[in-house]
């Protein structure tokens, strides 16, 4: 039997969505753990194919013990160079572990709904086809960690995807969201839709048929490469160096 992928979730009702569906369709077992409710994370990933840390309503800056423990635990996949993917909160935890700042938007804005995404040259080296819009649900962003490569950027929160070393990735957006998850999030989290910058609930569903096909195709392409394991760092050309340098100087938010 193939080695399982460790799935870290943060709420009782959370699911791994399309990421879980993708893995199970390929016969890969899911080892689902919820540290928030006392489940321990493994001391090594030697018996796992990789790990995915998903999102949640909490912040990477929260003082809860489980948040600190998860952030510290990220030393395991980084040291062992096992495939790691952090999604939203998971990406913010990875950024914080690597010493980058995680913080709300200075104007209190949130990305909730579909927003534009631009892949960098390094991003196209990792995955040739990126969606032009992605689904978001967050009000905190993060700086690009030192030594990391910017893979995709946005307008409101600049750092949208990054890679650190040969096997660790963080993405701010939510490619895993199914229609059922969107219904649940926009119902249970409806108060977030009133935040500055958030899109109206009706737009979430009206725009899903427009953008979701490209997101699903990207996720399949990305995860196929991700599961292949660690890859040597690609040597960036001038364009990639210029994009990365701009991102590090600008921090997590667009000018203005």
PDB file of C-alpha atoms in Angstrom, residues 6-17 30-42 52-55 58 66-67 69-70 184:
ATOM      1  CA  UNK A   6      -0.592  13.492   6.558  1.00  0.00           C
ATOM      2  CA  UNK A   7      -3.643  15.797   6.556  1.00  0.00           C
ATOM      3  CA  UNK A   8      -3.774  18.476   9.278  1.00  0.00           C
ATOM      4  CA  UNK A   9      -7.219  20.032   9.837  1.00  0.00           C
ATOM      5  CA  UNK A  10      -8.327  22.668  12.341  1.00  0.00           C
ATOM      6  CA  UNK A  11     -12.066  22.255  12.884  1.00  0.00           C
ATOM      7  CA  UNK A  12     -14.298  19.300  13.710  1.00  0.00           C
ATOM      8  CA  UNK A  13     -16.237  19.683  10.450  1.00  0.00           C
ATOM      9  CA  UNK A  14     -13.258  20.465   8.195  1.00  0.00           C
ATOM     10  CA  UNK A  15     -12.454  18.201   5.257  1.00  0.00           C
ATOM     11  CA  UNK A  16      -9.503  18.090   2.841  1.00  0.00           C
ATOM     12  CA  UNK A  17     -11.880  18.804  -0.061  1.00  0.00           C
ATOM     13  CA  UNK A  30      -5.129   9.968   4.230  1.00  0.00           C
ATOM     14  CA  UNK A  31      -3.772  10.186   7.783  1.00  0.00           C
ATOM     15  CA  UNK A  32      -6.093  12.898   9.146  1.00  0.00           C
ATOM     16  CA  UNK A  33      -5.131  14.598  12.402  1.00  0.00           C
ATOM     17  CA  UNK A  34      -6.553  17.567  14.286  1.00  0.00           C
ATOM     18  CA  UNK A  35      -3.958  18.914  16.760  1.00  0.00           C
ATOM     19  CA  UNK A  36      -6.487  21.471  17.994  1.00  0.00           C
ATOM     20  CA  UNK A  37      -8.386  18.570  19.591  1.00  0.00           C
ATOM     21  CA  UNK A  38      -5.367  16.859  21.110  1.00  0.00           C
ATOM     22  CA  UNK A  39      -4.210  14.615  18.262  1.00  0.00           C
ATOM     23  CA  UNK A  40      -0.425  14.463  18.050  1.00  0.00           C
ATOM     24  CA  UNK A  41       1.640  15.059  14.940  1.00  0.00           C
ATOM     25  CA  UNK A  42       4.283  12.456  14.039  1.00  0.00           C
ATOM     26  CA  UNK A  52      -0.708  19.110   3.933  1.00  0.00           C
ATOM     27  CA  UNK A  53      -1.699  21.687   6.564  1.00  0.00           C
ATOM     28  CA  UNK A  54      -5.047  23.308   5.774  1.00  0.00           C
ATOM     29  CA  UNK A  55      -6.724  26.556   6.804  1.00  0.00           C
ATOM     30  CA  UNK A  58      -7.506  30.990  13.858  1.00  0.00           C
ATOM     31  CA  UNK A  66      -1.565  23.860  19.400  1.00  0.00           C
ATOM     32  CA  UNK A  67      -0.805  26.786  17.046  1.00  0.00           C
ATOM     33  CA  UNK A  69       3.232  23.370  18.335  1.00  0.00           C
ATOM     34  CA  UNK A  70       2.139  23.154  14.683  1.00  0.00           C
ATOM     35  CA  UNK A 184     -20.867  25.811   4.223  1.00  0.00           C
TER      36      UNK A 184
END
